[in-house]
mmCIF file of C-alpha atoms in Angstrom:
data_model
loop_
_atom_site.group_PDB
_atom_site.id
_atom_site.type_symbol
_atom_site.label_atom_id
_atom_site.label_comp_id
_atom_site.label_asym_id
_atom_site.label_seq_id
_atom_site.Cartn_x
_atom_site.Cartn_y
_atom_site.Cartn_z
ATOM 1 C CA UNK A 1 143.094 59.529 77.926
ATOM 2 C CA UNK A 2 145.594 56.845 76.944
ATOM 3 C CA UNK A 3 142.690 54.529 76.116
ATOM 4 C CA UNK A 4 141.232 57.231 73.835
ATOM 5 C CA UNK A 5 144.491 57.569 71.893
ATOM 6 C CA UNK A 6 144.718 53.798 71.734
ATOM 7 C CA UNK A 7 141.217 53.606 70.258
ATOM 8 C CA UNK A 8 141.992 56.385 67.757
ATOM 9 C CA UNK A 9 145.227 54.695 66.711
ATOM 10 C CA UNK A 10 143.479 51.359 66.269
ATOM 11 C CA UNK A 11 140.716 53.006 64.250
ATOM 12 C CA UNK A 12 143.176 54.792 61.949
ATOM 13 C CA UNK A 13 145.074 51.571 61.317
ATOM 14 C CA UNK A 14 141.811 49.916 60.248
ATOM 15 C CA UNK A 15 140.163 52.781 58.316
ATOM 16 C CA UNK A 16 143.042 54.441 56.453
ATOM 17 C CA UNK A 17 143.976 51.384 54.337
ATOM 18 C CA UNK A 18 140.320 51.013 53.370
ATOM 19 C CA UNK A 19 139.786 54.726 52.718
ATOM 20 C CA UNK A 20 143.187 54.985 50.962
ATOM 21 C CA UNK A 21 143.470 58.776 50.488
ATOM 22 C CA UNK A 22 146.343 58.334 48.005
ATOM 23 C CA UNK A 23 144.018 56.527 45.600
ATOM 24 C CA UNK A 24 141.545 59.389 45.954
ATOM 25 C CA UNK A 25 144.336 61.876 45.171
ATOM 26 C CA UNK A 26 145.189 59.995 41.973
ATOM 27 C CA UNK A 27 141.508 59.956 41.020
ATOM 28 C CA UNK A 28 141.259 63.672 41.806
ATOM 29 C CA UNK A 29 144.222 64.364 39.530
ATOM 30 C CA UNK A 30 142.464 62.569 36.708
ATOM 31 C CA UNK A 31 139.165 64.420 37.148
ATOM 32 C CA UNK A 32 140.209 67.961 38.047
ATOM 33 C CA UNK A 33 142.398 68.895 35.098
ATOM 34 C CA UNK A 34 139.855 71.517 33.941
ATOM 35 C CA UNK A 35 139.580 73.175 37.367
ATOM 36 C CA UNK A 36 141.295 76.282 38.634
ATOM 37 C CA UNK A 37 143.293 76.227 41.855
ATOM 38 C CA UNK A 38 140.413 77.797 43.804
ATOM 39 C CA UNK A 39 137.941 75.262 42.422
ATOM 40 C CA UNK A 40 140.234 72.373 43.357
ATOM 41 C CA UNK A 41 140.569 73.740 46.892
ATOM 42 C CA UNK A 42 136.792 74.064 47.244
ATOM 43 C CA UNK A 43 136.262 70.564 45.875
ATOM 44 C CA UNK A 44 138.893 69.181 48.273
ATOM 45 C CA UNK A 45 137.142 70.748 51.253
ATOM 46 C CA UNK A 46 133.679 69.590 50.183
ATOM 47 C CA UNK A 47 134.882 66.037 49.558
ATOM 48 C CA UNK A 48 136.473 65.907 53.017
ATOM 49 C CA UNK A 49 133.290 67.180 54.672
ATOM 50 C CA UNK A 50 131.212 64.645 52.729
ATOM 51 C CA UNK A 51 133.494 61.825 53.872
ATOM 52 C CA UNK A 52 133.064 62.808 57.529
ATOM 53 C CA UNK A 53 129.269 63.003 57.107
ATOM 54 C CA UNK A 54 129.080 59.632 55.326
ATOM 55 C CA UNK A 55 131.132 57.944 58.040
ATOM 56 C CA UNK A 56 129.039 59.564 60.797
ATOM 57 C CA UNK A 57 125.826 58.358 59.170
ATOM 58 C CA UNK A 58 127.287 54.869 58.693
ATOM 59 C CA UNK A 59 128.307 54.703 62.373
ATOM 60 C CA UNK A 60 125.135 56.067 63.945
ATOM 61 C CA UNK A 61 122.434 55.027 61.479
ATOM 62 C CA UNK A 62 124.010 52.632 58.990
ATOM 63 C CA UNK A 63 122.551 49.437 60.385
ATOM 64 C CA UNK A 64 119.141 51.061 60.845
ATOM 65 C CA UNK A 65 119.076 52.298 57.243
ATOM 66 C CA UNK A 66 120.172 48.936 55.871
ATOM 67 C CA UNK A 67 117.601 47.070 57.971
ATOM 68 C CA UNK A 68 114.847 49.515 57.011
ATOM 69 C CA UNK A 69 115.439 49.124 53.283
ATOM 70 C CA UNK A 70 116.448 45.472 53.459
ATOM 71 C CA UNK A 71 119.997 46.119 52.211
ATOM 72 C CA UNK A 72 122.645 43.514 52.940
ATOM 73 C CA UNK A 73 126.407 43.949 53.089
ATOM 74 C CA UNK A 74 126.850 41.959 49.834
ATOM 75 C CA UNK A 75 124.219 44.186 48.217
ATOM 76 C CA UNK A 76 126.151 47.238 49.381
ATOM 77 C CA UNK A 77 129.371 45.850 47.920
ATOM 78 C CA UNK A 78 127.775 44.992 44.554
ATOM 79 C CA UNK A 79 126.084 48.414 44.262
ATOM 80 C CA UNK A 80 129.349 50.153 45.110
ATOM 81 C CA UNK A 81 131.160 47.984 42.591
ATOM 82 C CA UNK A 82 128.741 48.957 39.823
ATOM 83 C CA UNK A 83 129.234 52.659 40.630
ATOM 84 C CA UNK A 84 133.029 52.344 40.686
ATOM 85 C CA UNK A 85 133.076 50.374 37.421
ATOM 86 C CA UNK A 86 130.780 52.906 35.711
ATOM 87 C CA UNK A 87 133.021 55.808 36.749
ATOM 88 C CA UNK A 88 136.059 53.851 35.561
ATOM 89 C CA UNK A 89 134.518 53.258 32.123
ATOM 90 C CA UNK A 90 133.758 56.968 31.800
ATOM 91 C CA UNK A 91 137.386 57.808 32.597
ATOM 92 C CA UNK A 92 138.726 55.145 30.211
ATOM 93 C CA UNK A 93 136.452 56.211 27.361
ATOM 94 C CA UNK A 94 135.633 59.903 27.881
ATOM 95 C CA UNK A 95 132.805 61.370 25.820
ATOM 96 C CA UNK A 96 133.979 63.462 22.847
ATOM 97 C CA UNK A 97 133.945 67.187 23.482
ATOM 98 C CA UNK A 98 131.322 69.130 21.563
ATOM 99 C CA UNK A 99 132.400 72.734 22.076
ATOM 100 C CA UNK A 100 130.899 73.714 18.720
ATOM 101 C CA UNK A 101 127.358 72.783 19.747
ATOM 102 C CA UNK A 102 125.280 75.847 20.724
ATOM 103 C CA UNK A 103 123.556 73.862 23.474
ATOM 104 C CA UNK A 104 126.912 73.073 25.058
ATOM 105 C CA UNK A 105 128.093 76.667 24.858
ATOM 106 C CA UNK A 106 124.909 77.982 26.475
ATOM 107 C CA UNK A 107 125.170 75.492 29.324
ATOM 108 C CA UNK A 108 128.941 75.554 29.929
ATOM 109 C CA UNK A 109 128.840 77.302 33.296
ATOM 110 C CA UNK A 110 125.960 75.167 34.559
ATOM 111 C CA UNK A 111 127.637 71.939 33.475
ATOM 112 C CA UNK A 112 130.921 72.912 35.113
ATOM 113 C CA UNK A 113 129.144 73.588 38.402
ATOM 114 C CA UNK A 114 127.405 70.223 38.202
ATOM 115 C CA UNK A 115 130.717 68.479 37.504
ATOM 116 C CA UNK A 116 132.326 70.079 40.537
ATOM 117 C CA UNK A 117 129.499 68.886 42.793
ATOM 118 C CA UNK A 118 129.579 65.388 41.313
ATOM 119 C CA UNK A 119 133.338 65.146 41.688
ATOM 120 C CA UNK A 120 133.253 66.132 45.361
ATOM 121 C CA UNK A 121 130.579 63.640 46.408
ATOM 122 C CA UNK A 122 130.827 61.037 43.638
ATOM 123 C CA UNK A 123 133.428 59.659 43.186
ATOM 124 C CA UNK A 124 135.844 61.385 45.623
ATOM 125 C CA UNK A 125 133.861 61.029 48.853
ATOM 126 C CA UNK A 126 131.907 57.952 47.807
ATOM 127 C CA UNK A 127 132.869 55.386 46.685
ATOM 128 C CA UNK A 128 136.592 56.268 46.421
ATOM 129 C CA UNK A 129 137.183 57.179 50.088
ATOM 130 C CA UNK A 130 134.060 56.102 51.962
ATOM 131 C CA UNK A 131 133.473 53.086 49.764
ATOM 132 C CA UNK A 132 131.530 49.863 50.345
ATOM 133 C CA UNK A 133 134.381 48.304 52.303
ATOM 134 C CA UNK A 134 134.778 51.322 54.580
ATOM 135 C CA UNK A 135 131.035 51.669 55.181
ATOM 136 C CA UNK A 136 130.609 47.951 55.815
ATOM 137 C CA UNK A 137 133.520 47.989 58.270
ATOM 138 C CA UNK A 138 132.089 51.001 60.139
ATOM 139 C CA UNK A 139 128.616 49.460 60.384
ATOM 140 C CA UNK A 140 129.944 46.114 61.609
ATOM 141 C CA UNK A 141 132.317 47.815 64.069
ATOM 142 C CA UNK A 142 129.491 49.930 65.472
ATOM 143 C CA UNK A 143 127.390 46.843 66.061
ATOM 144 C CA UNK A 144 130.286 44.952 67.658
ATOM 145 C CA UNK A 145 131.695 47.678 69.917
ATOM 146 C CA UNK A 146 128.328 48.708 71.317
ATOM 147 C CA UNK A 147 127.856 45.194 72.663
ATOM 148 C CA UNK A 148 131.374 44.678 73.982
ATOM 149 C CA UNK A 149 133.422 45.917 76.903
ATOM 150 C CA UNK A 150 136.680 46.416 74.962
ATOM 151 C CA UNK A 151 136.544 50.181 75.544
ATOM 152 C CA UNK A 152 134.801 52.345 78.124
ATOM 153 C CA UNK A 153 131.390 53.728 77.057
ATOM 154 C CA UNK A 154 132.696 57.305 76.952
ATOM 155 C CA UNK A 155 135.476 56.282 74.577
ATOM 156 C CA UNK A 156 132.980 54.557 72.264
ATOM 157 C CA UNK A 157 130.959 57.795 72.309
ATOM 158 C CA UNK A 158 133.888 60.189 71.739
ATOM 159 C CA UNK A 159 136.390 58.275 69.598
ATOM 160 C CA UNK A 160 134.342 57.664 66.393
ATOM 161 C CA UNK A 161 133.546 61.346 65.639
ATOM 162 C CA UNK A 162 137.167 62.306 66.341
ATOM 163 C CA UNK A 163 138.401 59.449 64.177
ATOM 164 C CA UNK A 164 136.190 60.420 61.237
ATOM 165 C CA UNK A 165 137.281 64.061 61.504
ATOM 166 C CA UNK A 166 140.936 62.986 61.478
ATOM 167 C CA UNK A 167 140.315 60.929 58.329
ATOM 168 C CA UNK A 168 138.616 63.952 56.747
ATOM 169 C CA UNK A 169 141.581 66.180 57.605
ATOM 170 C CA UNK A 170 144.031 63.631 56.173
ATOM 171 C CA UNK A 171 141.990 63.478 52.954
ATOM 172 C CA UNK A 172 141.760 67.281 52.744
ATOM 173 C CA UNK A 173 145.521 67.691 53.207
ATOM 174 C CA UNK A 174 146.193 65.007 50.591
ATOM 175 C CA UNK A 175 143.856 66.580 48.030
ATOM 176 C CA UNK A 176 145.204 70.079 48.668
ATOM 177 C CA UNK A 177 148.715 68.834 47.871
ATOM 178 C CA UNK A 178 147.535 67.539 44.484
ATOM 179 C CA UNK A 179 148.012 70.992 42.946
ATOM 180 C CA UNK A 180 151.785 70.645 43.218
ATOM 181 C CA UNK A 181 151.577 67.220 41.593
ATOM 182 C CA UNK A 182 149.510 68.661 38.731
ATOM 183 C CA UNK A 183 152.106 71.342 38.053
ATOM 184 C CA UNK A 184 154.837 68.696 37.908
ATOM 185 C CA UNK A 185 153.178 66.111 35.642
ATOM 186 C CA UNK A 186 151.451 68.584 33.288
ATOM 187 C CA UNK A 187 148.373 68.127 31.105
ATOM 188 C CA UNK A 188 149.670 65.013 29.343
ATOM 189 C CA UNK A 189 150.490 63.383 32.655
ATOM 190 C CA UNK A 190 147.021 64.150 33.989
ATOM 191 C CA UNK A 191 145.465 62.532 30.922
ATOM 192 C CA UNK A 192 147.606 59.421 31.412
ATOM 193 C CA UNK A 193 146.726 59.268 35.121
ATOM 194 C CA UNK A 194 143.046 59.629 34.260
ATOM 195 C CA UNK A 195 143.127 56.641 31.882
ATOM 196 C CA UNK A 196 145.177 54.546 34.309
ATOM 197 C CA UNK A 197 142.824 55.326 37.198
ATOM 198 C CA UNK A 198 139.871 54.517 34.966
ATOM 199 C CA UNK A 199 141.277 51.057 34.321
ATOM 200 C CA UNK A 200 142.049 50.528 38.014
ATOM 201 C CA UNK A 201 138.552 51.679 38.993
ATOM 202 C CA UNK A 202 136.979 49.195 36.581
ATOM 203 C CA UNK A 203 139.114 46.454 38.151
ATOM 204 C CA UNK A 204 138.163 47.605 41.663
ATOM 205 C CA UNK A 205 134.483 47.727 40.750
ATOM 206 C CA UNK A 206 134.561 44.216 39.323
ATOM 207 C CA UNK A 207 136.364 42.999 42.448
ATOM 208 C CA UNK A 208 133.719 44.611 44.684
ATOM 209 C CA UNK A 209 131.031 42.782 42.704
ATOM 210 C CA UNK A 210 132.934 39.471 42.916
ATOM 211 C CA UNK A 211 133.331 39.880 46.699
ATOM 212 C CA UNK A 212 129.627 40.592 47.073
ATOM 213 C CA UNK A 213 128.656 37.562 44.987
ATOM 214 C CA UNK A 214 131.066 35.329 46.929
ATOM 215 C CA UNK A 215 129.536 36.542 50.216
ATOM 216 C CA UNK A 216 126.063 35.663 48.912
ATOM 217 C CA UNK A 217 127.239 32.200 47.835
ATOM 218 C CA UNK A 218 128.962 31.542 51.174
ATOM 219 C CA UNK A 219 125.802 32.633 53.024
ATOM 220 C CA UNK A 220 123.633 30.248 51.012
ATOM 221 C CA UNK A 221 126.023 27.342 51.514
ATOM 222 C CA UNK A 222 126.404 28.196 55.199
#
C-alpha cells in the first residue's frame, strides 16, 4: 500500500504542474462570464470528467492511436499549439455582438448550449488541462513503466486510473471555487482576465509550436 501512495504522489508531482488547474481556472473565468451559477457548475463537472477520460485514453490507447494514424509527439505539440493560439486570438479579439440580428435572436438558446459544450471540452479539458505536454508525458510514461520493474504490476494497473481521477477532482474543486472569484472581481475584472488569458494562450500556443519544431529539427540532426 505504501508503494501505491508513493506512485500516486510521484504521479501528482509530475502531472499537476503540466495540467496546471489554476491556469484552467483563470481561463474559465474569462470564458464563463455569461453563465449562471448552475451552468458553471455543470461545465466544471463535465470538464473534469472529460479530463479523466482524455488521460485514460492517452494511457491505455495513446501510443496505439498515434502509431495507427502516424502522429508523432512533435506533431501533437504543434497541433495543440495551433489550437491554443487560435483560442487565445478569439479571446484577445472577441467577435462583435450582433444582438439586433434576427438570426442571432432566433438561435440564442442553441448557440449558448453549443458554447457550454465547447467550453467544457475545448479549451478547458483540452488543451488547457490535458494539453499536448500532459498527453505526451502520459503516453511516454505508459510505454516506459510497462517495460520496467520500478513498480509492481498491480500498482501499474491500479495507480493510473486513481491518479487521473484525483486530477479530475482537483480540477473540479478548482473550477467550482471560481464562482467566488467572479463575485469578487466583477464583470470588468472578468473582461480583463479574459484578454490577459488570451494573450497568454497565444504565447503558450506559439511556444508549443516552437517546441514541436525544435524536436523535429533535433530528430533530423540526430
